[in-house]
Coordinates of C-alpha atoms and ligand atoms in Angstrom, one line a residue:
X1 CA -45.5 12.9 -43.7
X2 CA -48.5 13.0 -46.1
X3 CA -48.3 10.5 -48.9
X4 CA -47.8 12.8 -51.8
X5 CA -45.5 15.3 -50.2
X6 CA -41.9 14.6 -51.3
X7 CA -39.3 14.4 -48.5
X8 CA -36.9 17.4 -48.5
X9 CA -33.4 16.5 -49.6
X10 CA -30.5 17.0 -47.2
X11 CA -27.2 17.8 -48.8
X12 CA -23.7 17.6 -47.5
X13 CA -22.0 20.5 -45.6
X14 CA -20.4 23.0 -47.9
X15 CA -16.7 22.4 -48.5
X16 CA -16.9 18.8 -47.2
X17 CA -16.6 16.1 -49.8
X18 CA -17.9 12.6 -50.2
X19 CA -15.3 10.0 -51.3
X20 CA -17.2 8.0 -53.8
X21 CA -16.5 4.4 -54.9
X22 CA -15.2 5.6 -58.3
X23 CA -12.4 7.5 -56.5
X24 CA -11.8 5.3 -53.4
X25 CA -9.4 2.8 -55.2
X26 CA -7.2 5.7 -56.1
X27 CA -7.2 7.1 -52.5
X28 CA -6.5 3.6 -51.2
X29 CA -3.6 3.3 -53.6
X30 CA -2.2 6.6 -52.4
X31 CA -2.7 5.7 -48.7
X32 CA -1.2 2.3 -49.1
X33 CA 1.8 3.6 -50.9
X34 CA 2.3 6.4 -48.4
X35 CA 2.0 3.9 -45.5
X36 CA 4.5 1.5 -46.9
X37 CA 7.0 4.3 -47.6
X38 CA 6.6 5.6 -44.0
X39 CA 7.1 2.0 -42.7
X40 CA 10.2 1.6 -44.9
X41 CA 11.7 4.4 -42.8
X42 CA 10.6 3.0 -39.5
X43 CA 7.7 5.3 -38.8
X44 CA 5.0 4.0 -36.5
X45 CA 1.3 4.9 -36.7
X46 CA -0.4 7.1 -34.1
X47 CA -4.1 7.9 -34.0
X48 CA -5.4 10.8 -31.9
X49 CA -8.9 12.2 -31.6
X50 CA -10.5 14.5 -34.1
X51 CA -11.6 16.8 -31.3
X52 CA -9.3 18.4 -28.8
X53 CA -9.4 21.3 -26.3
X54 CA -9.5 24.6 -28.1
X55 CA -6.6 25.8 -25.9
X56 CA -4.3 23.1 -27.4
X57 CA -4.6 24.6 -30.9
X58 CA -4.4 28.2 -29.7
X59 CA -1.1 27.4 -28.0
X60 CA 0.4 25.0 -30.5
X61 CA -0.5 27.0 -33.6
X62 CA -0.3 30.5 -32.2
X63 CA -2.9 33.2 -31.8
X64 CA -1.9 35.4 -34.8
X65 CA -2.3 32.8 -37.6
X66 CA -4.9 32.3 -40.3
X67 CA -5.9 29.0 -38.7
X68 CA -6.6 30.3 -35.2
X69 CA -7.9 33.7 -36.2
X70 CA -10.5 32.6 -38.7
X71 CA -10.4 28.9 -39.7
X72 CA -11.2 26.8 -36.6
X73 CA -14.4 24.9 -36.0
X74 CA -14.7 25.7 -32.3
X75 CA -17.7 25.0 -30.2
X76 CA -18.9 24.6 -26.6
X77 CA -19.8 21.1 -25.6
X78 CA -23.5 21.5 -24.7
X79 CA -23.2 18.8 -22.1
X80 CA -20.5 20.3 -19.9
X81 CA -19.4 23.6 -21.3
X82 CA -16.0 22.4 -22.5
X83 CA -14.4 24.5 -25.2
X84 CA -13.6 22.1 -28.0
X85 CA -12.3 22.3 -31.6
X86 CA -12.4 20.0 -34.7
X87 CA -8.7 19.6 -35.3
X88 CA -7.3 21.9 -38.1
X89 CA -4.0 20.0 -38.3
X90 CA -2.3 17.0 -36.8
X91 CA 0.8 18.1 -35.0
X92 CA -0.9 19.6 -31.9
X93 CA -2.7 16.4 -31.1
X94 CA 0.3 14.2 -31.7
X95 CA 2.5 16.4 -29.5
X96 CA -0.2 16.3 -26.7
X97 CA -0.2 12.5 -26.9
X98 CA 3.6 12.3 -26.9
X99 CA 3.7 14.3 -23.6
X100 CA 0.6 12.7 -22.1
X101 CA 2.0 9.2 -22.6
X102 CA 5.6 10.0 -22.1
X103 CA 6.3 8.5 -25.5
X104 CA 9.9 9.7 -25.8
X105 CA 10.8 8.3 -22.4
X106 CA 12.9 5.5 -24.1
X107 CA 14.3 7.8 -26.8
X108 CA 13.2 9.5 -30.0
X109 CA 10.2 8.3 -31.9
X110 CA 9.2 8.4 -35.6
X111 CA 5.4 8.7 -35.8
X112 CA 2.9 9.1 -38.6
X113 CA -0.8 9.8 -38.7
X114 CA -3.6 10.3 -41.3
X115 CA -7.1 11.6 -41.1
X116 CA -9.5 14.4 -41.7
X117 CA -8.7 18.0 -40.7
X118 CA -11.2 20.9 -40.6
X119 CA -10.7 24.5 -41.5
X120 CA -13.4 27.1 -42.2
X121 CA -11.8 28.4 -45.5
X122 CA -13.4 29.5 -48.7
X123 CA -13.9 26.3 -50.6
X124 CA -12.2 26.1 -54.0
X125 CA -10.2 23.7 -56.0
X126 CA -7.6 22.1 -53.7
X127 CA -9.0 23.9 -50.6
X128 CA -11.8 22.3 -48.6
X129 CA -13.4 22.6 -45.2
X130 CA -12.8 19.0 -44.4
X131 CA -9.7 17.7 -46.0
X132 CA -7.3 14.8 -45.4
X133 CA -3.7 14.8 -44.4
X134 CA -1.0 12.2 -44.0
X135 CA 1.7 13.5 -41.7
X136 CA 4.9 12.5 -39.9
X137 CA 6.4 13.7 -36.7
X138 CA 9.9 12.8 -35.7
X139 CA 10.1 13.5 -32.0
X140 CA 13.3 13.7 -29.9
X141 CA 15.6 14.1 -32.9
X142 CA 17.9 17.2 -32.8
X143 CA 20.2 16.9 -35.9
X144 CA 19.9 17.9 -39.5
X145 CA 19.9 14.1 -40.4
X146 CA 16.3 13.5 -39.5
X147 CA 15.2 16.7 -41.4
X148 CA 16.9 15.4 -44.5
X149 CA 15.4 11.9 -44.0
X150 CA 11.9 13.3 -43.8
X151 CA 12.5 15.2 -47.1
X152 CA 13.9 12.1 -48.7
X153 CA 10.9 10.0 -47.6
X154 CA 8.6 12.5 -49.4
X155 CA 10.8 12.3 -52.5
X156 CA 10.5 8.5 -52.4
X157 CA 6.8 8.7 -52.1
X158 CA 6.5 11.0 -55.2
X159 CA 8.7 8.5 -57.1
X160 CA 6.6 5.5 -55.9
X161 CA 3.4 7.3 -57.0
X162 CA 4.9 8.1 -60.3
X163 CA 4.4 11.8 -59.8
X164 CA 6.7 14.2 -61.6
X165 CA 7.2 18.0 -61.3
X166 CA 6.9 18.3 -57.5
X167 CA 9.8 20.5 -56.5
X168 CA 11.3 21.2 -53.1
X169 CA 11.6 24.6 -51.6
X170 CA 13.8 24.9 -48.5
X171 CA 14.6 27.5 -46.0
X172 CA 15.8 28.0 -42.4
X173 CA 14.0 30.4 -40.1
X174 CA 16.6 30.2 -37.4
X175 CA 15.7 30.4 -33.7
X176 CA 13.7 32.9 -31.7
X177 CA 16.5 35.3 -31.0
X178 CA 17.6 35.4 -34.7
X179 CA 14.0 36.0 -35.7
X180 CA 13.6 38.7 -33.2
X181 CA 16.5 40.7 -34.7
X182 CA 15.2 40.1 -38.2
X183 CA 11.7 41.1 -37.1
X184 CA 12.8 44.4 -35.8
X185 CA 14.5 45.3 -39.1
X186 CA 11.5 43.9 -41.0
X187 CA 9.1 46.1 -39.1
X188 CA 11.3 49.1 -39.8
X189 CA 11.4 48.2 -43.5
X190 CA 7.7 47.8 -43.8
X191 CA 7.0 51.0 -41.8
X192 CA 9.2 52.9 -44.2
X193 CA 7.0 51.5 -47.0
X194 CA 3.7 51.6 -45.2
X195 CA 1.8 53.0 -48.2
X196 CA 2.5 49.8 -50.1
X197 CA 1.0 47.4 -47.5
X198 CA -2.5 46.0 -47.9
X199 CA -5.0 45.9 -45.1
X200 CA -4.0 42.5 -43.9
X201 CA -0.3 43.3 -43.9
X202 CA -0.9 46.5 -42.0
X203 CA -2.9 44.6 -39.4
X204 CA -0.1 42.0 -39.1
X205 CA 2.8 44.5 -39.1
X206 CA 3.3 44.6 -35.3
X207 CA 1.8 41.2 -34.6
X208 CA 3.4 38.7 -37.0
X209 CA 5.4 40.6 -39.7
X210 CA 7.1 37.4 -40.8
X211 CA 3.7 36.3 -42.1
X212 CA 3.6 39.3 -44.4
X213 CA 6.4 37.6 -46.4
X214 CA 3.9 34.9 -47.2
X215 CA 1.4 37.2 -48.9
X216 CA -0.2 36.1 -52.1
X217 CA -1.1 39.7 -53.0
X218 CA 0.6 40.3 -56.4
X219 CA 0.9 44.1 -55.7
X220 CA 3.1 43.3 -52.7
X221 CA 5.5 40.8 -54.3
X222 CA 8.2 43.4 -55.2
X223 CA 8.1 44.8 -51.7
X224 CA 8.4 41.5 -50.0
X225 CA 11.1 40.3 -52.4
X226 CA 13.3 43.3 -51.3
X227 CA 12.6 42.9 -47.6
X228 CA 15.4 41.9 -45.2
X229 CA 16.0 38.2 -45.4
X230 CA 15.9 36.1 -42.3
X231 CA 18.6 33.8 -43.7
X232 CA 21.0 36.8 -43.3
X233 CA 20.3 36.9 -39.6
X234 CA 21.2 33.3 -38.8
X235 CA 24.2 32.6 -36.5
X236 CA 26.7 29.8 -36.4
X237 CA 24.5 27.0 -34.9
X238 CA 21.5 27.6 -37.2
X239 CA 23.8 27.9 -40.2
X240 CA 25.5 24.7 -39.4
X241 CA 22.2 22.9 -39.0
X242 CA 20.9 24.3 -42.4
X243 CA 24.2 23.4 -44.1
X244 CA 23.9 19.9 -42.6
X245 CA 20.5 19.4 -44.1
X246 CA 21.7 20.6 -47.5
X247 CA 24.8 18.4 -47.4
X248 CA 22.8 15.3 -47.0
X249 CA 20.3 16.3 -49.7
X250 CA 23.2 17.2 -52.1
X251 CA 24.9 13.9 -51.4
X252 CA 21.7 12.0 -52.2
X253 CA 21.0 14.0 -55.4
X254 CA 17.8 15.6 -54.0
X255 CA 17.3 18.9 -55.9
X256 CA 15.9 21.9 -54.0
X257 CA 15.8 25.6 -54.2
X258 CA 16.4 27.8 -51.1
X259 CA 13.5 30.1 -50.9
X260 CA 14.3 32.9 -48.3
X261 CA 10.6 33.9 -48.3
X262 CA 9.4 30.5 -47.2
X263 CA 8.3 30.9 -43.6
X264 CA 6.0 28.9 -41.4
X265 CA 3.9 31.5 -39.6
X266 CA 3.5 29.4 -36.6
X267 CA 5.2 30.7 -33.4
X268 CA 7.1 27.6 -32.5
X269 CA 8.7 26.7 -35.8
X270 CA 12.4 27.0 -36.0
X271 CA 15.3 26.2 -38.3
X272 CA 14.4 23.9 -41.2
X273 CA 11.2 24.6 -43.1
X274 CA 10.3 23.1 -46.4
X275 CA 7.4 22.8 -48.9
X276 CA 6.8 20.5 -51.9
X277 CA 5.2 22.5 -54.7
X278 CA 3.7 21.8 -58.1
X279 CA 2.6 24.1 -60.9
X280 CA 0.0 21.6 -62.0
X281 CA -2.7 22.5 -59.5
X282 CA -3.2 26.2 -60.0
X283 CA -3.2 28.4 -56.9
X284 CA -3.2 25.5 -54.5
X285 CA 0.2 24.2 -55.5
X286 CA 1.6 23.1 -52.1
X287 CA 1.2 19.4 -51.6
X288 CA 3.3 19.0 -48.5
X289 CA 4.7 21.4 -45.9
X290 CA 7.0 20.7 -43.0
X291 CA 9.5 22.0 -40.6
X292 CA 11.2 21.8 -37.3
X293 CA 9.5 22.9 -34.0
X294 CA 12.0 22.4 -31.3
X295 CA 10.5 24.7 -28.7
X296 CA 6.9 23.4 -28.9
X297 CA 7.0 20.5 -26.5
X298 CA 8.7 22.4 -23.7
X299 CA 6.2 25.2 -24.2
X300 CA 3.5 22.6 -23.3
X301 CA 5.3 21.8 -20.1
X302 CA 7.0 18.7 -21.5
X303 CA 10.6 17.9 -21.1
X304 CA 12.5 20.0 -23.8
X305 CA 12.3 17.7 -26.8
X306 CA 13.3 18.7 -30.4
X307 CA 10.9 17.7 -33.1
X308 CA 10.3 18.0 -36.9
X309 CA 7.5 16.9 -39.1
X310 CA 5.5 17.4 -42.3
X311 CA 1.9 17.2 -43.4
X312 CA 0.7 16.4 -47.0
X313 CA -2.7 17.2 -48.4
X314 CA -4.2 14.0 -49.8
X315 CA -6.8 15.6 -52.1
X316 CA -4.1 17.6 -53.9
X317 CA -1.9 14.5 -54.3
X318 CA -4.8 12.3 -55.5
X319 CA -5.6 15.0 -58.0
X320 CA -2.0 14.9 -59.3
X321 CA -2.4 11.1 -59.6
X322 CA -5.5 11.6 -61.7
X323 CA -3.7 14.0 -63.9
X324 CA -0.8 11.5 -64.3
X325 CA -3.1 9.0 -66.0
X326 CA -5.1 6.0 -65.0
X327 CA -3.2 3.7 -62.7
X328 CA -4.1 0.0 -63.0
X329 CA -6.7 -0.3 -60.3
X330 CA -8.1 -3.5 -59.0
X331 CA -11.4 -4.9 -60.2
X332 CA -14.3 -5.1 -57.7
X333 CA -13.9 -8.8 -57.4
X334 CA -12.3 -11.9 -59.0
X335 CA -15.5 -13.9 -59.3
X336 CA -19.1 -13.0 -59.8
X337 CA -21.7 -15.6 -58.8
X338 CA -24.7 -15.7 -61.1
X339 CA -27.7 -17.9 -60.1
X340 CA -31.3 -18.5 -60.8
X341 CA -33.8 -20.4 -58.6
X342 CA -33.7 -21.1 -54.9
X343 CA -31.6 -24.3 -55.0
X344 CA -29.0 -22.5 -57.2
X345 CA -28.9 -19.6 -54.8
X346 CA -28.2 -21.9 -51.9
X347 CA -25.4 -23.6 -53.9
X348 CA -24.0 -20.2 -54.9
X349 CA -23.8 -19.1 -51.3
X350 CA -21.8 -22.2 -50.4
X351 CA -19.4 -22.0 -53.3
X352 CA -18.9 -18.2 -52.8
X353 CA -17.8 -18.9 -49.2
X354 CA -15.4 -21.6 -50.3
X355 CA -13.9 -19.4 -53.0
X356 CA -13.4 -16.7 -50.4
X357 CA -11.7 -19.2 -48.1
X358 CA -9.2 -19.7 -50.9
X359 CA -8.4 -16.0 -50.8
X360 CA -10.3 -14.6 -53.7
X361 CA -12.9 -11.8 -53.8
X362 CA -16.4 -12.8 -54.7
X363 CA -19.5 -10.8 -55.4
X364 CA -22.6 -12.9 -55.0
X365 CA -25.6 -11.5 -57.0
X366 CA -28.2 -10.4 -54.6
X367 CA -31.8 -9.2 -55.3
X368 CA -32.4 -5.6 -56.1
X369 CA -35.6 -3.6 -55.6
X370 CA -36.6 -4.8 -59.2
X371 CA -36.2 -8.4 -58.3
X372 CA -33.5 -11.1 -58.5
X373 CA -32.7 -10.3 -62.1
X374 CA -32.6 -12.5 -65.3
X375 CA -29.5 -14.4 -66.3
X376 CA -28.9 -11.7 -68.9
X377 CA -29.0 -8.8 -66.4
X378 CA -26.9 -10.7 -63.9
X379 CA -24.3 -11.4 -66.6
X380 CA -24.2 -7.6 -67.3
X381 CA -23.5 -7.0 -63.7
X382 CA -20.7 -9.7 -63.8
X383 CA -19.2 -7.9 -66.7
X384 CA -19.3 -4.5 -65.0
X385 CA -17.7 -5.8 -61.9
X386 CA -14.4 -6.5 -63.7
X387 CA -14.4 -10.1 -62.4
X388 CA -12.2 -12.5 -64.2
X389 CA -14.8 -15.3 -64.0
X390 CA -18.5 -15.6 -63.7
X391 CA -19.7 -18.8 -62.0
X392 CA -23.2 -19.6 -63.2
X393 CA -25.7 -21.9 -61.7
X394 CA -29.3 -22.6 -62.8
X395 CA -31.8 -25.5 -62.7
X396 CA -29.8 -27.6 -65.2
X397 CA -26.6 -27.2 -63.3
X398 CA -28.3 -28.1 -60.0
X399 CA -29.6 -31.3 -61.6
X400 CA -26.1 -32.2 -62.8
X401 CA -24.1 -31.0 -59.8
X402 CA -22.0 -28.7 -62.0
X403 CA -21.5 -25.0 -62.4
X404 CA -20.6 -23.1 -65.6
X405 CA -17.4 -21.2 -65.2
X406 CA -17.2 -18.4 -67.8
X407 CA -14.1 -16.4 -68.5
X408 CA -15.0 -12.7 -68.6
X409 CA -11.7 -11.4 -70.0
X410 CA -11.7 -12.8 -73.5
X411 CA -13.4 -11.2 -76.5
X412 CA -17.2 -11.5 -76.6
X413 CA -17.6 -14.4 -79.0
X414 CA -14.5 -16.5 -78.2
X415 CA -14.8 -16.2 -74.4
X416 CA -14.2 -19.6 -72.8
X417 CA -16.6 -21.4 -70.7
X418 CA -16.3 -24.8 -68.9
X419 CA -18.7 -27.0 -67.1
X420 CA -17.1 -27.9 -63.7
X421 CA -18.4 -30.2 -61.0
X422 CA -19.3 -28.2 -57.8
X423 CA -16.5 -30.0 -55.9
X424 CA -13.9 -28.7 -58.4
X425 CA -15.1 -25.1 -58.9
X426 CA -12.8 -23.7 -56.2
X427 CA -9.6 -25.4 -57.4
X428 CA -10.6 -24.5 -61.0
X429 CA -11.0 -20.8 -60.5
X430 CA -8.0 -20.6 -58.1
X431 CA -5.8 -22.3 -60.7
X432 CA -7.0 -20.1 -63.5
X433 CA -6.7 -16.8 -61.6
X434 CA -3.6 -17.4 -59.5
X435 CA -1.8 -19.5 -62.1
X436 CA -2.6 -17.2 -65.0
X437 CA -1.4 -13.8 -64.1
X438 CA -0.2 -11.6 -61.3
X439 CA -3.0 -11.9 -58.8
X440 CA -3.4 -8.9 -56.5
X441 CA -6.6 -9.7 -54.6
X442 CA -5.9 -12.6 -52.5
X443 CA -5.6 -11.5 -48.9
X444 CA -3.4 -13.3 -46.5
X445 CA -4.9 -14.2 -43.2
X446 CA -3.8 -12.0 -40.4
X447 CA -1.6 -13.9 -38.0
X448 CA -1.7 -13.2 -34.3
X449 CA 1.1 -13.9 -31.9
X450 CA -0.1 -15.0 -28.5
Ligands
ATP501 P1 -2.1 27.3 -47.5 O1 -1.0 28.4 -47.5 O2 -2.4 26.7 -48.9 O3 -3.3 27.7 -46.8 P2 -1.2 26.0 -45.1 O4 0.1 26.6 -44.8 O5 -2.5 26.5 -44.4 O6 -1.5 26.1 -46.7 P3 -0.5 23.5 -43.9 O7 -1.2 23.8 -42.6 O8 0.9 23.6 -44.0 O9 -1.2 24.4 -45.1 O10 -1.0 22.1 -44.4 C1 -0.2 21.1 -45.1 C2 -0.8 20.7 -46.4 O11 -2.2 20.4 -46.2 C3 -0.9 21.8 -47.4 O12 0.3 21.9 -48.1 C4 -2.0 21.3 -48.3 O13 -1.5 20.3 -49.2 C5 -3.0 20.7 -47.4 N1 -4.1 21.6 -47.0 C6 -4.0 22.6 -46.1 N2 -5.2 23.2 -46.0 C7 -6.0 22.6 -46.9 C8 -7.4 22.7 -47.3 N3 -8.2 23.7 -46.7 N4 -7.9 21.9 -48.2 C9 -7.1 20.9 -48.8 N5 -5.8 20.7 -48.5 C10 -5.3 21.5 -47.5
MG502 MG1 -4.0 27.7 -44.9

């Protein structure tokens, strides 16, 4: 590259976001809260690869769906010709892993996952090409009890996050035979009103007419509202299952509305389907969607195993958290080490390690491109870090074997500072921080059982 030619900037891929340090504490708060709620119901974490065989998604999601028709990032592995896809959702991979590792051999399993998903959609608020989901899959459970439990778990998460105005929509889509009878009547109904269908609906009419009910086209709302309702086609067993879910929700005071138009377009979904919806996010108002998929595992050659799950969109939920106000987020550190001169720097390193040993978070000032920085500029950094204390060491302190420990939380002029011998600095700041107020930084050591 010639000296005066500026290097060309490379930007991120459209629709794929960076999570910046300003937002990451909020994400972490969301993820930690979700994880602890999942654990409080006995769910266990599973991690599957981001890439799977394209065939897995085609079969699990179904050929006539938005995802498989037009949203998948599929490619041929240049090394060996394998047909691969960046996962557009989490259920398919989890189900594959459950079968591959015979995970339900000893009985049902409650599983959860989180991670990035990829769909080639038109990017807009709440809709990205890489987005993150946290999901749960309860595998091997047949009854309405687990359906209700999954829903109540979500409810608890919204409560723990302090999110209001997320409402539950519930429906049952019955089984394949019930849907078949409904489908026949639905096609007849739409054919009789063919002039009211838009192009997409016309195309789907004979492939996946159920999906037409999901249309967002305002001109078709009246038509789909008057269409035959799948709920009216359910028979005894499906009705009993649905009533069972509702009974548990009612008993636990979980409000919901039955939305007969709520369908999951996916081929293998059956019985319970639900969505958690908010009005606060504009058009992208669904923050969590779930349902039962009893036939899926057998369709993959596994032993017939009922299952039910949900997935929530993290971006949309974090946006709701932002709208709810500023949650108290942790400071970058407890202690900021300010130092000047080589001897002071050496002492600062030693003290920083000892304060970390005591379980506190320490940022040690390090040189920037502009140099090590004056006391004044280091103190500014200390202030910006949110640290409770600055520990300051210069030539005078080295000569006297002491550090200045300055409280950063008081008002500018009456903020306290003490001169503390090196040997006592650790105890001093630990006492002040842990003794003073609720301390939320200290990390316990991980204990391993051998
Ligand atoms: P939509 O009808 O909005 O396209 P969907 O049925 O495709 O939703 P699911 O596959 O059920 O969505 O995914 C579950 C949740 O994941 C959604 O409710 C949403 O919160 C989130 N989600 C789905 N697609 C995206 C995306 N492209 N960007 C951000 N979040 C998404
Ligand atoms: Mg979608």
